[in-house]
mmCIF file of C-alpha atoms in Angstrom:
data_model
loop_
_atom_site.group_PDB
_atom_site.id
_atom_site.type_symbol
_atom_site.label_atom_id
_atom_site.label_comp_id
_atom_site.label_asym_id
_atom_site.label_seq_id
_atom_site.Cartn_x
_atom_site.Cartn_y
_atom_site.Cartn_z
ATOM 1 C CA MET S 1 -32.826 -17.372 2.091
ATOM 2 C CA VAL S 2 -34.768 -14.657 1.673
ATOM 3 C CA LYS S 3 -38.272 -14.380 2.632
ATOM 4 C CA GLU S 4 -41.260 -13.226 0.391
ATOM 5 C CA GLY S 5 -41.839 -9.751 -0.270
ATOM 6 C CA ALA S 6 -38.438 -8.518 1.502
ATOM 7 C CA THR S 7 -36.572 -5.585 0.235
ATOM 8 C CA VAL S 8 -33.005 -6.626 -0.343
ATOM 9 C CA ILE S 9 -30.335 -4.152 -0.144
ATOM 10 C CA ASP S 10 -27.076 -5.646 -1.806
ATOM 11 C CA VAL S 11 -23.915 -4.035 -0.823
ATOM 12 C CA GLY S 12 -21.340 -6.559 -1.059
ATOM 13 C CA ILE S 13 -19.323 -6.159 -5.173
ATOM 14 C CA ASN S 14 -17.869 -8.940 -6.184
ATOM 15 C CA ARG S 15 -15.519 -9.265 -9.641
ATOM 16 C CA VAL S 16 -16.193 -12.444 -11.486
ATOM 17 C CA PRO S 17 -14.428 -13.271 -15.094
ATOM 18 C CA ASP S 18 -16.424 -12.246 -17.746
ATOM 19 C CA ALA S 19 -14.507 -12.404 -21.312
ATOM 20 C CA SER S 20 -17.118 -10.248 -22.975
ATOM 21 C CA LYS S 21 -15.928 -7.274 -21.384
ATOM 22 C CA LYS S 22 -12.622 -4.927 -22.103
ATOM 23 C CA SER S 23 -11.579 -5.713 -18.467
ATOM 24 C CA GLY S 24 -11.675 -9.035 -18.582
ATOM 25 C CA TYR S 25 -14.257 -8.784 -15.033
ATOM 26 C CA GLY S 26 -17.470 -8.088 -14.582
ATOM 27 C CA LEU S 27 -19.223 -6.598 -11.030
ATOM 28 C CA VAL S 28 -21.935 -9.002 -8.907
ATOM 29 C CA GLY S 29 -23.217 -8.447 -5.761
ATOM 30 C CA ASP S 30 -23.177 -10.997 -2.917
ATOM 31 C CA VAL S 31 -27.150 -11.328 -3.687
ATOM 32 C CA ASP S 32 -28.026 -14.056 -6.806
ATOM 33 C CA PHE S 33 -29.955 -11.391 -8.661
ATOM 34 C CA ALA S 34 -31.926 -13.294 -10.915
ATOM 35 C CA ALA S 35 -32.825 -15.531 -8.591
ATOM 36 C CA VAL S 36 -34.351 -13.634 -5.834
ATOM 37 C CA ALA S 37 -35.701 -10.360 -8.057
ATOM 38 C CA PRO S 38 -39.271 -12.795 -8.538
ATOM 39 C CA ARG S 39 -39.667 -13.390 -4.673
ATOM 40 C CA VAL S 40 -39.149 -10.125 -3.014
ATOM 41 C CA ALA S 41 -40.358 -6.942 -3.268
ATOM 42 C CA ARG S 42 -37.788 -4.895 -4.000
ATOM 43 C CA ILE S 43 -33.588 -5.246 -4.936
ATOM 44 C CA THR S 44 -31.119 -3.085 -5.358
ATOM 45 C CA PRO S 45 -28.414 -3.825 -8.552
ATOM 46 C CA VAL S 46 -25.132 -4.199 -8.564
ATOM 47 C CA PRO S 47 -23.149 -1.683 -9.632
ATOM 48 C CA GLY S 48 -25.380 1.469 -9.643
ATOM 49 C CA GLY S 49 -27.805 0.459 -6.854
ATOM 50 C CA VAL S 50 -25.971 1.714 -3.005
ATOM 51 C CA GLY S 51 -23.165 3.058 -4.868
ATOM 52 C CA PRO S 52 -24.455 6.211 -6.058
ATOM 53 C CA MET S 53 -25.919 6.708 -2.603
ATOM 54 C CA THR S 54 -22.312 5.824 -0.660
ATOM 55 C CA VAL S 55 -20.819 9.214 -2.517
ATOM 56 C CA ALA S 56 -23.716 11.183 -1.833
ATOM 57 C CA MET S 57 -23.642 10.626 1.996
ATOM 58 C CA LEU S 58 -19.928 11.063 2.148
ATOM 59 C CA MET S 59 -19.798 14.438 0.156
ATOM 60 C CA SER S 60 -23.002 16.031 2.657
ATOM 61 C CA ASN S 61 -20.828 14.233 5.702
ATOM 62 C CA THR S 62 -17.644 15.944 4.451
ATOM 63 C CA LEU S 63 -19.565 18.618 3.930
ATOM 64 C CA LYS S 64 -20.759 19.485 7.401
ATOM 65 C CA ALA S 65 -17.204 17.879 9.215
ATOM 66 C CA TRP S 66 -16.156 21.539 7.213
ATOM 67 C CA HIS S 67 -19.035 23.648 8.540
ATOM 68 C CA LYS S 68 -18.253 22.243 12.079
ATOM 69 C CA HIS S 69 -14.978 22.804 11.497
ATOM 70 C CA ARG S 70 -15.503 26.293 10.673
ATOM 71 C CA GLY S 71 -17.415 27.060 13.151
ATOM 72 C CA ASN S 72 -21.205 27.495 11.637
ATOM 73 C CA PRO S 73 -24.474 25.559 12.412
#
């Protein structure tokens, strides 16, 4: 169901059993990365895709809220 040449931003995160990991599970997204990657122009990996950007924007918005609270532009 993914259009050829599309850009896929996978924000889902799911735990799946993985005996090769110390934790006993691995992380995957909502998109079947291996099946979709050859068809699309771009795709974000899970883990390591949008998570760092989410954290960066959270910090940026927290700083902006603090400045606004303090009366700074």
